[in-house]
Tab-separated table of C-alpha atoms and ligand atoms in Angstrom:
chain	number	residue	atom	x	y	z
Y	129	MET	CA	12.508	12.579	16.449
Y	130	GLN	CA	14.338	11.382	13.329
Y	131	PRO	CA	11.935	10.528	10.482
Y	132	ARG	CA	11.608	6.824	9.730
Y	133	LYS	CA	13.461	5.783	6.545
Y	134	VAL	CA	11.052	3.964	4.248
Y	135	ILE	CA	10.920	2.261	0.880
Y	136	ILE	CA	7.439	2.057	-0.665
Y	137	ASP	CA	6.723	-0.817	-3.046
Y	138	THR	CA	3.504	-0.067	-4.882
Y	139	ASP	CA	1.113	-0.759	-7.792
Y	140	PRO	CA	-0.710	2.604	-8.195
Y	141	GLY	CA	-3.797	2.250	-8.112
Y	142	ILE	CA	-5.965	4.782	-6.368
Y	143	ASP	CA	-5.413	3.741	-2.780
Y	144	ASP	CA	-1.700	3.390	-3.530
Y	145	ALA	CA	-1.726	6.983	-4.803
Y	146	LEU	CA	-3.462	8.171	-1.624
Y	147	ALA	CA	-0.919	6.176	0.409
Y	148	LEU	CA	1.968	7.858	-1.429
Y	149	ILE	CA	0.425	11.291	-0.778
Y	150	LEU	CA	0.080	10.388	2.910
Y	151	ALA	CA	3.715	9.240	3.085
Y	152	LEU	CA	5.078	12.241	1.172
Y	153	GLY	CA	3.108	14.627	3.407
Y	154	SER	CA	4.276	13.078	6.682
Y	155	GLU	CA	7.189	14.500	8.656
Y	156	ALA	CA	7.397	11.125	10.388
Y	157	LEU	CA	8.606	9.416	7.200
Y	158	ASP	CA	11.660	9.856	4.982
Y	159	VAL	CA	10.647	8.203	1.690
Y	160	ARG	CA	13.962	7.087	0.264
Y	161	LEU	CA	12.682	5.317	-2.864
Y	162	ILE	CA	9.545	4.093	-4.573
Y	163	ALA	CA	9.508	0.685	-6.272
Y	164	THR	CA	6.719	-0.175	-8.686
Y	165	VAL	CA	5.292	-3.631	-9.296
Y	166	ALA	CA	2.621	-4.941	-11.666
Y	167	GLY	CA	-0.658	-5.439	-9.848
Y	168	ASN	CA	-3.722	-3.248	-10.143
Y	169	VAL	CA	-2.571	-2.432	-13.666
Y	170	ASP	CA	0.459	-3.239	-15.838
Y	171	LEU	CA	3.908	-2.226	-14.629
Y	172	ASP	CA	4.400	0.676	-17.052
Y	173	CYS	CA	1.080	2.182	-15.934
Y	174	CYS	CA	2.035	1.771	-12.273
Y	175	THR	CA	5.377	3.455	-12.884
Y	176	ALA	CA	3.820	6.359	-14.817
Y	177	ASN	CA	1.222	6.801	-12.062
Y	178	ALA	CA	3.914	6.896	-9.386
Y	179	LEU	CA	5.654	9.647	-11.372
Y	180	ARG	CA	2.342	11.515	-11.714
Y	181	ILE	CA	1.915	11.509	-7.946
Y	182	LEU	CA	5.501	12.680	-7.381
Y	183	GLU	CA	5.136	15.520	-9.865
Y	184	ALA	CA	2.028	16.705	-8.023
Y	185	PHE	CA	3.033	15.982	-4.401
Y	186	GLY	CA	6.738	15.052	-4.337
Y	187	GLY	CA	8.090	18.546	-3.796
Y	188	PRO	CA	11.387	19.891	-5.220
Y	189	ALA	CA	13.431	16.732	-4.533
Y	190	PRO	CA	11.187	13.703	-4.917
Y	191	PRO	CA	12.446	10.162	-4.234
Y	192	PRO	CA	13.459	8.030	-7.248
Y	193	VAL	CA	11.025	5.597	-8.847
Y	194	HIS	CA	12.461	2.165	-9.686
Y	195	PRO	CA	10.389	-0.102	-11.938
Y	196	GLY	CA	10.215	-3.685	-10.689
Y	197	CYS	CA	8.626	-6.953	-11.774
Y	198	ALA	CA	6.138	-6.938	-14.633
Y	199	ARG	CA	4.937	-10.493	-13.999
Y	200	PRO	CA	4.214	-12.503	-10.838
Y	201	LEU	CA	6.491	-15.340	-9.687
Y	202	GLY	CA	3.680	-17.787	-9.923
Y	203	ARG	CA	0.220	-18.139	-11.679
Y	204	ARG	CA	-1.504	-16.077	-14.351
Y	205	LEU	CA	-1.818	-12.292	-14.308
Y	206	ALA	CA	-4.485	-10.678	-12.098
Y	207	ARG	CA	-5.514	-7.035	-12.449
Y	208	ALA	CA	-7.957	-4.720	-10.660
Y	209	LYS	CA	-8.878	-2.364	-13.493
Y	210	HIS	CA	-12.546	-2.591	-12.525
Y	211	VAL	CA	-11.641	-0.747	-9.309
Y	212	HIS	CA	-8.816	1.554	-10.382
Y	213	GLY	CA	-9.652	2.133	-14.048
Y	214	ALA	CA	-7.760	0.806	-17.080
Y	215	ASP	CA	-5.077	3.462	-16.484
Y	216	GLY	CA	-4.923	2.795	-12.733
Y	217	PHE	CA	-5.960	6.412	-12.188
Y	218	SER	CA	-9.752	6.387	-12.412
Y	219	GLY	CA	-9.471	7.157	-16.138
Y	220	ALA	CA	-7.878	10.556	-15.379
Y	221	ALA	CA	-4.225	9.722	-16.136
Y	222	GLU	CA	-4.224	11.625	-19.421
Y	223	ARG	CA	-5.464	14.751	-17.585
Y	224	HIS	CA	-2.291	14.616	-15.470
Y	225	PRO	CA	0.565	13.841	-17.900
Y	226	VAL	CA	4.081	13.199	-16.603
Y	227	ARG	CA	6.064	16.253	-17.734
Y	228	ARG	CA	9.462	16.346	-16.004
Y	229	LEU	CA	10.243	13.226	-13.972
Y	230	GLU	CA	11.575	9.934	-15.338
Y	231	ALA	CA	11.851	6.493	-13.809
Y	232	SER	CA	15.303	5.320	-12.758
Y	233	ARG	CA	17.159	2.873	-15.003
Y	234	THR	CA	18.026	0.850	-11.916
Y	235	ASP	CA	15.474	-1.902	-11.326
Y	236	ALA	CA	13.497	-2.109	-8.109
Y	237	VAL	CA	15.126	-5.245	-6.691
Y	238	THR	CA	18.628	-3.809	-7.116
Y	239	ALA	CA	17.525	-0.481	-5.602
Y	240	ILE	CA	15.771	-2.113	-2.638
Y	241	LEU	CA	18.797	-4.286	-1.801
Y	242	SER	CA	21.198	-1.336	-2.098
Y	243	ALA	CA	19.034	0.824	0.182
Y	244	VAL	CA	18.756	-1.915	2.820
Y	245	ARG	CA	22.506	-2.677	2.723
Y	246	GLU	CA	23.346	1.048	3.044
Y	247	ASN	CA	20.926	1.548	5.973
Y	248	PRO	CA	21.240	-1.655	8.041
Y	249	ASP	CA	18.463	-2.083	10.643
Y	250	GLU	CA	17.077	1.385	9.812
Y	251	MET	CA	14.977	0.836	6.684
Y	252	THR	CA	11.266	-0.028	6.675
Y	253	LEU	CA	9.812	-1.523	3.507
Y	254	ILE	CA	6.091	-0.823	3.043
Y	255	ALA	CA	4.602	-3.174	0.448
Y	256	LEU	CA	1.324	-1.996	-1.076
Y	257	GLY	CA	0.984	-4.357	-4.030
Y	258	PRO	CA	1.699	-7.952	-4.990
Y	259	LEU	CA	4.905	-9.091	-3.253
Y	260	THR	CA	6.805	-9.977	-6.418
Y	261	ASN	CA	9.572	-7.389	-5.959
Y	262	VAL	CA	9.974	-8.171	-2.250
Y	263	ALA	CA	10.125	-11.937	-2.778
Y	264	SER	CA	12.585	-11.434	-5.631
Y	265	ALA	CA	14.831	-9.323	-3.371
Y	266	ILE	CA	14.726	-12.087	-0.742
Y	267	GLU	CA	15.635	-14.680	-3.363
Y	268	VAL	CA	18.548	-12.560	-4.642
Y	269	ASP	CA	20.008	-11.698	-1.210
Y	270	ALA	CA	18.104	-13.018	1.817
Y	271	GLU	CA	20.989	-12.021	4.096
Y	272	ALA	CA	20.748	-8.362	3.108
Y	273	MET	CA	16.968	-8.391	3.607
Y	274	THR	CA	17.412	-9.586	7.204
Y	275	ARG	CA	18.768	-6.086	7.904
Y	276	LEU	CA	15.305	-4.571	7.321
Y	277	ARG	CA	13.917	-2.837	10.417
Y	278	GLU	CA	10.358	-3.911	9.483
Y	279	LEU	CA	8.396	-5.091	6.458
Y	280	ILE	CA	4.826	-3.743	6.578
Y	281	VAL	CA	2.619	-5.589	4.098
Y	282	MET	CA	-0.849	-4.534	2.987
Y	283	GLY	CA	-2.380	-7.885	2.124
Y	284	GLY	CA	-4.302	-10.943	3.199
Y	285	SER	CA	-6.824	-10.893	6.012
Y	286	PHE	CA	-6.915	-12.148	9.597
Y	287	GLY	CA	-10.163	-14.084	9.308
Y	288	HIS	CA	-12.279	-14.698	6.264
Y	289	GLU	CA	-12.680	-11.287	4.670
Y	290	SER	CA	-11.650	-11.278	1.042
Y	291	ASN	CA	-12.071	-9.179	-2.073
Y	292	VAL	CA	-10.836	-10.968	-5.175
Y	293	THR	CA	-12.164	-14.479	-4.520
Y	294	ALA	CA	-14.189	-16.015	-1.684
Y	295	ALA	CA	-10.916	-16.720	0.134
Y	296	ALA	CA	-8.225	-14.297	-1.001
Y	297	GLU	CA	-7.217	-10.651	-0.896
Y	298	PHE	CA	-5.948	-9.131	-4.171
Y	299	ASN	CA	-2.229	-8.573	-3.389
Y	300	PHE	CA	-1.774	-12.146	-2.134
Y	301	PHE	CA	-3.947	-13.615	-4.898
Y	302	ALA	CA	-2.055	-11.739	-7.637
Y	303	ASP	CA	1.204	-13.451	-6.648
Y	304	PRO	CA	0.624	-16.184	-4.032
Y	305	VAL	CA	4.069	-17.708	-4.570
Y	306	ALA	CA	5.695	-14.367	-3.729
Y	307	ALA	CA	3.368	-13.873	-0.770
Y	308	ARG	CA	4.373	-17.279	0.638
Y	309	VAL	CA	8.097	-16.466	0.207
Y	310	VAL	CA	7.620	-13.252	2.215
Y	311	ILE	CA	5.379	-14.753	4.913
Y	312	GLN	CA	7.775	-17.691	5.399
Y	313	SER	CA	10.915	-15.526	5.180
Y	314	GLY	CA	11.399	-15.002	8.913
Y	315	LEU	CA	11.744	-11.254	8.280
Y	316	PRO	CA	10.003	-8.840	10.736
Y	317	VAL	CA	6.733	-8.854	8.772
Y	318	THR	CA	3.623	-6.984	9.894
Y	319	VAL	CA	0.510	-7.832	7.876
Y	320	VAL	CA	-2.190	-5.158	7.552
Y	321	GLY	CA	-5.100	-7.088	6.118
Y	322	LEU	CA	-8.696	-6.576	5.062
Y	323	ASN	CA	-9.872	-7.381	8.583
Y	324	VAL	CA	-8.593	-3.925	9.624
Y	325	THR	CA	-8.737	-1.958	6.359
Y	326	HIS	CA	-12.455	-2.759	6.093
Y	327	ARG	CA	-12.937	-1.205	9.550
Y	328	ALA	CA	-11.573	2.225	8.544
Y	329	VAL	CA	-13.794	3.362	5.682
Y	330	LEU	CA	-13.376	6.962	4.460
Y	331	PRO	CA	-16.923	8.420	4.280
Y	332	ARG	CA	-17.497	10.107	0.922
Y	333	ALA	CA	-19.143	13.181	2.493
Y	334	ARG	CA	-16.141	13.630	4.813
Y	335	PHE	CA	-13.681	13.470	1.926
Y	336	GLU	CA	-15.733	15.826	-0.253
Y	337	ALA	CA	-15.925	18.312	2.641
Y	338	LEU	CA	-12.128	18.181	2.849
Y	339	LEU	CA	-11.812	18.795	-0.894
Y	340	ARG	CA	-14.057	21.858	-0.568
Y	341	GLU	CA	-11.576	23.312	1.975
Y	342	ILE	CA	-8.930	23.380	-0.769
Y	343	PRO	CA	-9.185	26.515	-2.931
Y	344	SER	CA	-10.378	25.506	-6.401
Y	345	ALA	CA	-7.324	27.170	-7.952
Y	346	VAL	CA	-5.002	24.772	-6.100
Y	347	PRO	CA	-3.946	21.938	-8.501
Y	348	ALA	CA	-4.161	19.360	-5.711
Y	349	ARG	CA	-7.938	19.787	-5.526
Y	350	ARG	CA	-8.474	18.844	-9.180
Y	351	PHE	CA	-5.914	16.053	-8.895
Y	352	LEU	CA	-7.582	14.489	-5.836
Y	353	THR	CA	-11.040	14.943	-7.354
Y	354	ASP	CA	-10.011	13.225	-10.597
Y	355	LEU	CA	-8.232	10.498	-8.672
Y	356	THR	CA	-11.162	9.541	-6.439
Y	357	ARG	CA	-14.414	10.270	-8.259
Y	358	GLN	CA	-14.704	6.791	-9.824
Y	359	TYR	CA	-13.247	5.112	-6.726
Y	360	PHE	CA	-16.207	6.100	-4.539
Y	361	GLU	CA	-18.651	5.097	-7.303
Y	362	VAL	CA	-17.071	1.636	-7.504
Y	363	TYR	CA	-17.527	1.012	-3.798
Y	364	LYS	CA	-21.088	2.319	-3.873
Y	365	ARG	CA	-21.874	-0.090	-6.727
Y	366	GLN	CA	-19.886	-3.070	-5.428
Y	367	ARG	CA	-20.294	-2.804	-1.666
Y	368	GLY	CA	-23.285	-0.480	-1.291
Y	369	ILE	CA	-21.260	1.914	0.881
Y	370	GLU	CA	-21.019	5.734	0.693
Y	371	GLY	CA	-17.303	5.615	1.255
Y	372	ALA	CA	-14.028	4.032	0.154
Y	373	TYR	CA	-11.551	1.613	1.649
Y	374	LEU	CA	-8.083	3.016	2.346
Y	375	HIS	CA	-6.195	-0.286	2.238
Y	376	ASP	CA	-2.749	1.056	1.338
Y	377	PRO	CA	-2.952	4.330	3.313
Y	378	LEU	CA	-3.541	2.269	6.476
Y	379	ALA	CA	-0.312	0.325	5.876
Y	380	VAL	CA	1.542	3.651	5.552
Y	381	GLY	CA	-0.347	4.937	8.597
Y	382	ALA	CA	0.953	1.983	10.605
Y	383	ALA	CA	4.501	3.128	9.804
Y	384	ILE	CA	3.729	6.752	10.765
Y	385	ASP	CA	1.837	5.893	13.972
Y	386	PRO	CA	2.164	2.245	15.070
Y	387	GLN	CA	-0.546	2.854	17.679
Y	388	LEU	CA	-3.124	3.026	14.879
Y	389	ILE	CA	-3.337	-0.774	14.921
Y	390	ALA	CA	-3.308	-3.550	17.479
Y	391	SER	CA	-1.422	-6.675	16.410
Y	392	ARG	CA	-0.244	-10.074	17.603
Y	393	ARG	CA	2.258	-12.634	16.304
Y	394	TYR	CA	0.826	-15.808	14.803
Y	395	PRO	CA	2.049	-18.751	12.709
Y	396	CYS	CA	1.066	-17.814	9.157
Y	397	ASP	CA	1.320	-19.266	5.682
Y	398	VAL	CA	-0.181	-18.637	2.228
Y	399	GLU	CA	-2.115	-21.170	0.159
Y	400	ILE	CA	-0.592	-21.448	-3.337
Y	401	GLU	CA	-2.408	-24.464	-4.819
Y	402	GLY	CA	-5.962	-24.406	-3.499
Y	403	GLU	CA	-8.626	-24.701	-6.158
Y	404	LEU	CA	-10.789	-22.245	-4.207
Y	405	THR	CA	-8.281	-20.843	-1.719
Y	406	THR	CA	-5.178	-19.858	-3.692
Y	407	GLY	CA	-3.746	-16.659	-2.187
Y	408	MET	CA	-5.475	-17.119	1.163
Y	409	LEU	CA	-3.505	-16.030	4.251
Y	410	VAL	CA	-3.766	-18.922	6.691
Y	411	VAL	CA	-3.365	-17.814	10.333
Y	412	ASP	CA	-3.008	-20.607	12.909
Y	413	THR	CA	-4.692	-19.330	16.085
Y	414	ARG	CA	-4.359	-22.581	18.085
Y	415	GLU	CA	-2.615	-21.563	21.335
Y	416	ALA	CA	-0.022	-24.353	21.071
Y	417	ALA	CA	0.894	-23.232	17.553
Y	418	VAL	CA	0.997	-19.570	18.564
Y	419	GLU	CA	3.405	-20.324	21.407
Y	420	ASP	CA	6.125	-21.923	19.359
Y	421	ARG	CA	5.638	-21.258	15.657
Y	422	SER	CA	4.670	-17.590	15.299
Y	423	ASN	CA	6.440	-15.996	12.341
Y	424	VAL	CA	4.371	-12.912	11.421
Y	425	ARG	CA	2.802	-9.970	13.273
Y	426	VAL	CA	-0.848	-9.680	12.185
Y	427	ALA	CA	-2.951	-6.531	12.606
Y	428	THR	CA	-6.014	-7.442	14.654
Y	429	ALA	CA	-7.728	-4.056	15.237
Y	430	VAL	CA	-7.570	-0.430	14.058
Y	431	ASP	CA	-8.319	2.942	15.689
Y	432	ALA	CA	-10.323	4.151	12.683
Y	433	GLU	CA	-10.920	7.731	13.847
Y	434	ARG	CA	-7.238	8.198	14.754
Y	435	PHE	CA	-6.311	6.933	11.285
Y	436	LEU	CA	-8.852	9.048	9.369
Y	437	THR	CA	-7.734	12.149	11.276
Y	438	LEU	CA	-4.101	11.404	10.372
Y	439	PHE	CA	-5.068	10.825	6.750
Y	440	GLU	CA	-7.064	14.065	6.496
Y	441	ARG	CA	-4.259	16.120	8.030
Y	442	ALA	CA	-1.795	14.652	5.531
Y	443	LEU	CA	-4.065	15.546	2.628
Y	444	ARG	CA	-4.416	19.113	3.931
Y	445	THR	CA	-0.632	19.323	4.242
Y	446	ALA	CA	-0.131	17.907	0.761
Y	447	ALA	CA	-2.662	20.381	-0.649
Y	448	GLY	CA	-0.995	23.246	1.175
Y	449	THR	CA	-4.088	24.070	3.215
Y	450	PRO	CA	-3.350	25.538	6.669
Y	451	THR	CA	-2.415	22.798	9.139
Y	452	GLN	CA	0.734	21.528	10.793
Y	453	LYS	CA	2.373	18.491	9.115
Y	454	VAL	CA	1.334	15.064	10.407
Z	590	RIB	O1	-6.750	-5.736	-1.606
Z	590	RIB	C1	-6.350	-4.391	-1.588
Z	590	RIB	C2	-5.032	-4.219	-2.258
Z	590	RIB	O2	-5.127	-4.622	-3.609
Z	590	RIB	C3	-4.571	-2.753	-2.306
Z	590	RIB	O3	-3.182	-2.703	-2.260
Z	590	RIB	C4	-5.077	-2.269	-3.633
Z	590	RIB	O4	-4.272	-1.216	-4.182
Z	590	RIB	C5	-4.914	-3.504	-4.470
Z	590	RIB	O5	-3.571	-3.535	-4.934
Z	591	CA	CA1	-1.958	-1.504	-3.938
């Protein structure tokens, strides 16, 4: 089967990095370009981190990295350095300097629109950060964006799970205006929210056992260890769990194997002015509304074991340990 052409829009970030490794290691995906957006950390950091990942896991002909928007469309800046480290790489960025790759001089919005126009109805855009680049592309050329095959968005939550305020998930909170543009766009949007990402926790012991399978001389082992050490500590401290959420890898997983998630179309919108609820994904589950106003496909359940197995196989592939590609 032909691999699925994808664009990945991302704010690396630890789970973004793991999502990129999953995508790069999957035979089911053809990663055509990576767009970076300010989110977990500043844009330049996100772009450098994307290059770091490509140098370690991108192979001989990695996809280009196009820097995107440094500031959200609406509201003040939000960052998640307390989760991903000030460098967006668990404090290990300097141990993995970018040596040979450079970011493209073409900006992300231009690159996204060109890729969609050149591959009408074949391109899937997987958005793993604030939706600033995606909303900007819609505002520049909405017609071109209608030729997307699917827009898979890690963000929001179906129900009341949140992580950055009592009501909002980080990607939607960091740029609620952009999130509303995308949710109201009429594009084929699938939202992978906290209601499913919180149901597919990667147990620390399981991940550490996988790392031990990788020979210590293999660079990928040190890279993955550096990348994740702090990440597990953060979740232990913040959520009291011996594991880590794989928010962004699940969005990529949904592109690799759509059967990983169950979903349903609902009428959705995003709060942009609420004193307590800015950035909240509002899903209208009233049957009458669902019948005639549904605009977004919302993930409602996840096959966690199927996903974790897919994720582990991709890491083994990426690290060059014996397994067939995912
Ligand atoms: O809420 C989780 C999302 O916010 C993930 O994309 C994570 O990388 C952060 O950007
Ligand atoms: Ca992210």
